[in-house]
Tab-separated table of C-alpha atoms in Angstrom:
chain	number	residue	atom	x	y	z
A	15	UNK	CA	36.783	9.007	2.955
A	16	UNK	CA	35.493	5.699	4.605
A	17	UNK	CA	33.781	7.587	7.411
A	18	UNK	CA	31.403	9.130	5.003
A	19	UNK	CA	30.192	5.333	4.281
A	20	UNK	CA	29.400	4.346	7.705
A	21	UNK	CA	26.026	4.897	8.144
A	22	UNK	CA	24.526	4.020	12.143
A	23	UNK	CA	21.309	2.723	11.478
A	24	UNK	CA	18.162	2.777	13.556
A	25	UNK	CA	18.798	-0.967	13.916
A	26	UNK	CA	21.846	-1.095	15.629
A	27	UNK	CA	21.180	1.727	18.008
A	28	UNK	CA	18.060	0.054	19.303
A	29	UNK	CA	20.700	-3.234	19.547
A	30	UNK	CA	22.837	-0.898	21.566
A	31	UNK	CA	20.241	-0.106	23.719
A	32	UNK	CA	18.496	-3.606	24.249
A	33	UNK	CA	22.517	-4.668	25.561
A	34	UNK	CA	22.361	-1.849	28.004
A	35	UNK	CA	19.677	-2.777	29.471
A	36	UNK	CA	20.344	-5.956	29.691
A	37	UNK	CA	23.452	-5.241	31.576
A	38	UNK	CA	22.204	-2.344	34.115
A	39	UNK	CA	22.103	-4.289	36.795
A	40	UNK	CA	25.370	-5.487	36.374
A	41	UNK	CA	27.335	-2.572	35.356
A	42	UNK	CA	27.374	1.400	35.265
A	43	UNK	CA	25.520	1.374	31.909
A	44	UNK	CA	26.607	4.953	31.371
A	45	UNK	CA	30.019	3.622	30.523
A	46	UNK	CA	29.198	2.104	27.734
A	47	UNK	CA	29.849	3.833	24.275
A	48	UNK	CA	29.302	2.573	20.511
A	49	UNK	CA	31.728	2.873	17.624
A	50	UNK	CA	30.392	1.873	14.345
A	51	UNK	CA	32.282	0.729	11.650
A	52	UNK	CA	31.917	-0.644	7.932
A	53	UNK	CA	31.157	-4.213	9.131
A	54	UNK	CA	29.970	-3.927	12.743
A	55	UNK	CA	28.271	-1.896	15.895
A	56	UNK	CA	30.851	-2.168	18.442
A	57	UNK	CA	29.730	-2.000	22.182
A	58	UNK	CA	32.771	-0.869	24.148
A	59	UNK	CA	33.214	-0.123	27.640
A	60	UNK	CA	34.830	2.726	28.022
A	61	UNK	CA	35.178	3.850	24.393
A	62	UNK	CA	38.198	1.343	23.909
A	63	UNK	CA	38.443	-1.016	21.650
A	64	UNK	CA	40.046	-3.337	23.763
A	65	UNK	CA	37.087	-3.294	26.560
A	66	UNK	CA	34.535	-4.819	23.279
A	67	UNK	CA	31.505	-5.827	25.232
A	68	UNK	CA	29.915	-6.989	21.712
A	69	UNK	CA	29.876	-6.612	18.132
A	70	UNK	CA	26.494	-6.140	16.177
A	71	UNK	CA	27.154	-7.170	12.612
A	72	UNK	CA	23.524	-6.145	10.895
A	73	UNK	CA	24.737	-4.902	7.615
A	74	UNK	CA	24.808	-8.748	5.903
A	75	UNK	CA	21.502	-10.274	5.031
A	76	UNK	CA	22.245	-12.315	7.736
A	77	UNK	CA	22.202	-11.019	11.745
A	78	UNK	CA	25.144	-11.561	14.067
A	79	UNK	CA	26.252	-10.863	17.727
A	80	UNK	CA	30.207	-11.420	18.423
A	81	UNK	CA	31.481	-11.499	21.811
A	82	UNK	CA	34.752	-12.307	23.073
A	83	UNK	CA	35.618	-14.964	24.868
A	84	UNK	CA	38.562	-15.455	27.918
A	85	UNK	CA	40.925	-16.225	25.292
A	86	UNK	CA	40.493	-12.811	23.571
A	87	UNK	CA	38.331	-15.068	20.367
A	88	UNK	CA	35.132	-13.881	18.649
A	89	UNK	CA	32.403	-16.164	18.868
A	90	UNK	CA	29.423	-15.038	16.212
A	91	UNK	CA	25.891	-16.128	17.280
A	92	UNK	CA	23.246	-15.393	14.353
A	93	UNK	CA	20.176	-13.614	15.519
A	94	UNK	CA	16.912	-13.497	13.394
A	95	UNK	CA	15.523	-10.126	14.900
A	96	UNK	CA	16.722	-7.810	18.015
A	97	UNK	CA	14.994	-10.238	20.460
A	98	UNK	CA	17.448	-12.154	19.953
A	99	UNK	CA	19.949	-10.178	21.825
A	100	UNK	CA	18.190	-11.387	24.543
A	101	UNK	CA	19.106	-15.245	24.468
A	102	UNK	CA	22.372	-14.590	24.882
A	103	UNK	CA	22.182	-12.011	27.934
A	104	UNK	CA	23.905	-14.079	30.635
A	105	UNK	CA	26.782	-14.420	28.425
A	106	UNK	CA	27.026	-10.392	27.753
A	107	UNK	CA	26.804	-10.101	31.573
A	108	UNK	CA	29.605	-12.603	31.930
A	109	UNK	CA	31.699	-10.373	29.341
A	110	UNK	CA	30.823	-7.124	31.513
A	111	UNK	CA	31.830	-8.981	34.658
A	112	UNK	CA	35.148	-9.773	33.090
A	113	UNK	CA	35.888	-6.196	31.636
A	114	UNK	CA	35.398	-5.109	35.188
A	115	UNK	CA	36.597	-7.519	37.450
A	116	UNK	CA	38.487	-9.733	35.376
A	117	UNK	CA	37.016	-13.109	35.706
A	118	UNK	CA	34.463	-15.036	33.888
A	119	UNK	CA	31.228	-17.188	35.040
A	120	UNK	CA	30.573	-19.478	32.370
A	121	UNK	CA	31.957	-20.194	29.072
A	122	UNK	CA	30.814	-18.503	26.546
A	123	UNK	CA	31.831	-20.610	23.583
A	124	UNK	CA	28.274	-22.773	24.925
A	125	UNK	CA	26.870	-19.693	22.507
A	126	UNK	CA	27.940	-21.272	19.056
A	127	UNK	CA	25.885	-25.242	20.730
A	128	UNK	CA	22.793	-23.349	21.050
């Protein structure tokens, strides 16, 4: 069974974490739920898949956060420890803000320039 292979680490729960509290003052953090799977930590408000705040991908050698963009698109920014979660916080509040009142603030494809 696949299940049996998904292992949450320590890792991405403290990832979870650092995005909800990034995000309580934008959103009712107790909302948020994670779902992990083989290849990423999703962050989902709701528990649905199609309300993804983010996607942790920490199982490569290499670190990744995806969010979604307006036009339903992943955009993968690499991250070389948790802190990095941090650089990218006005874009996760921009994804809240859209999940829950359907517009965006800026554009979060600036991620993959910086």
């Amino acid at each position: 069974k696949i299940e049996s292979e998904i292992v949450t680490t320590e890792e991405e729960l403290e990832g979870f974490y650092i995005v909800k509290s990034i995000l309580r003052g934008v959103s009712d953090v107790s909302k948020l739920e994670h779902k992990d799977t083989k290849n990423y930590l999703g962050i989902n408000l709701y528990g649905k898949v199609n309300k993804t705040v983010c996607r942790l991908y920490f199982n490569g050698k290499k670190k990744y956060i995806g969010i979604i963009d307006a036009n339903g698109k992943e955009v993968k920014k690499e991250i070389y420890n948790l802190d990095g979660i941090y650089g990218i916080a006005e874009f996760l509040k921009d994804r809240i803000i859209y999940l829950t009142e359907g517009k965006y603030v800026s554009d979060i494809r600036k991620v993959e320039a910086e």
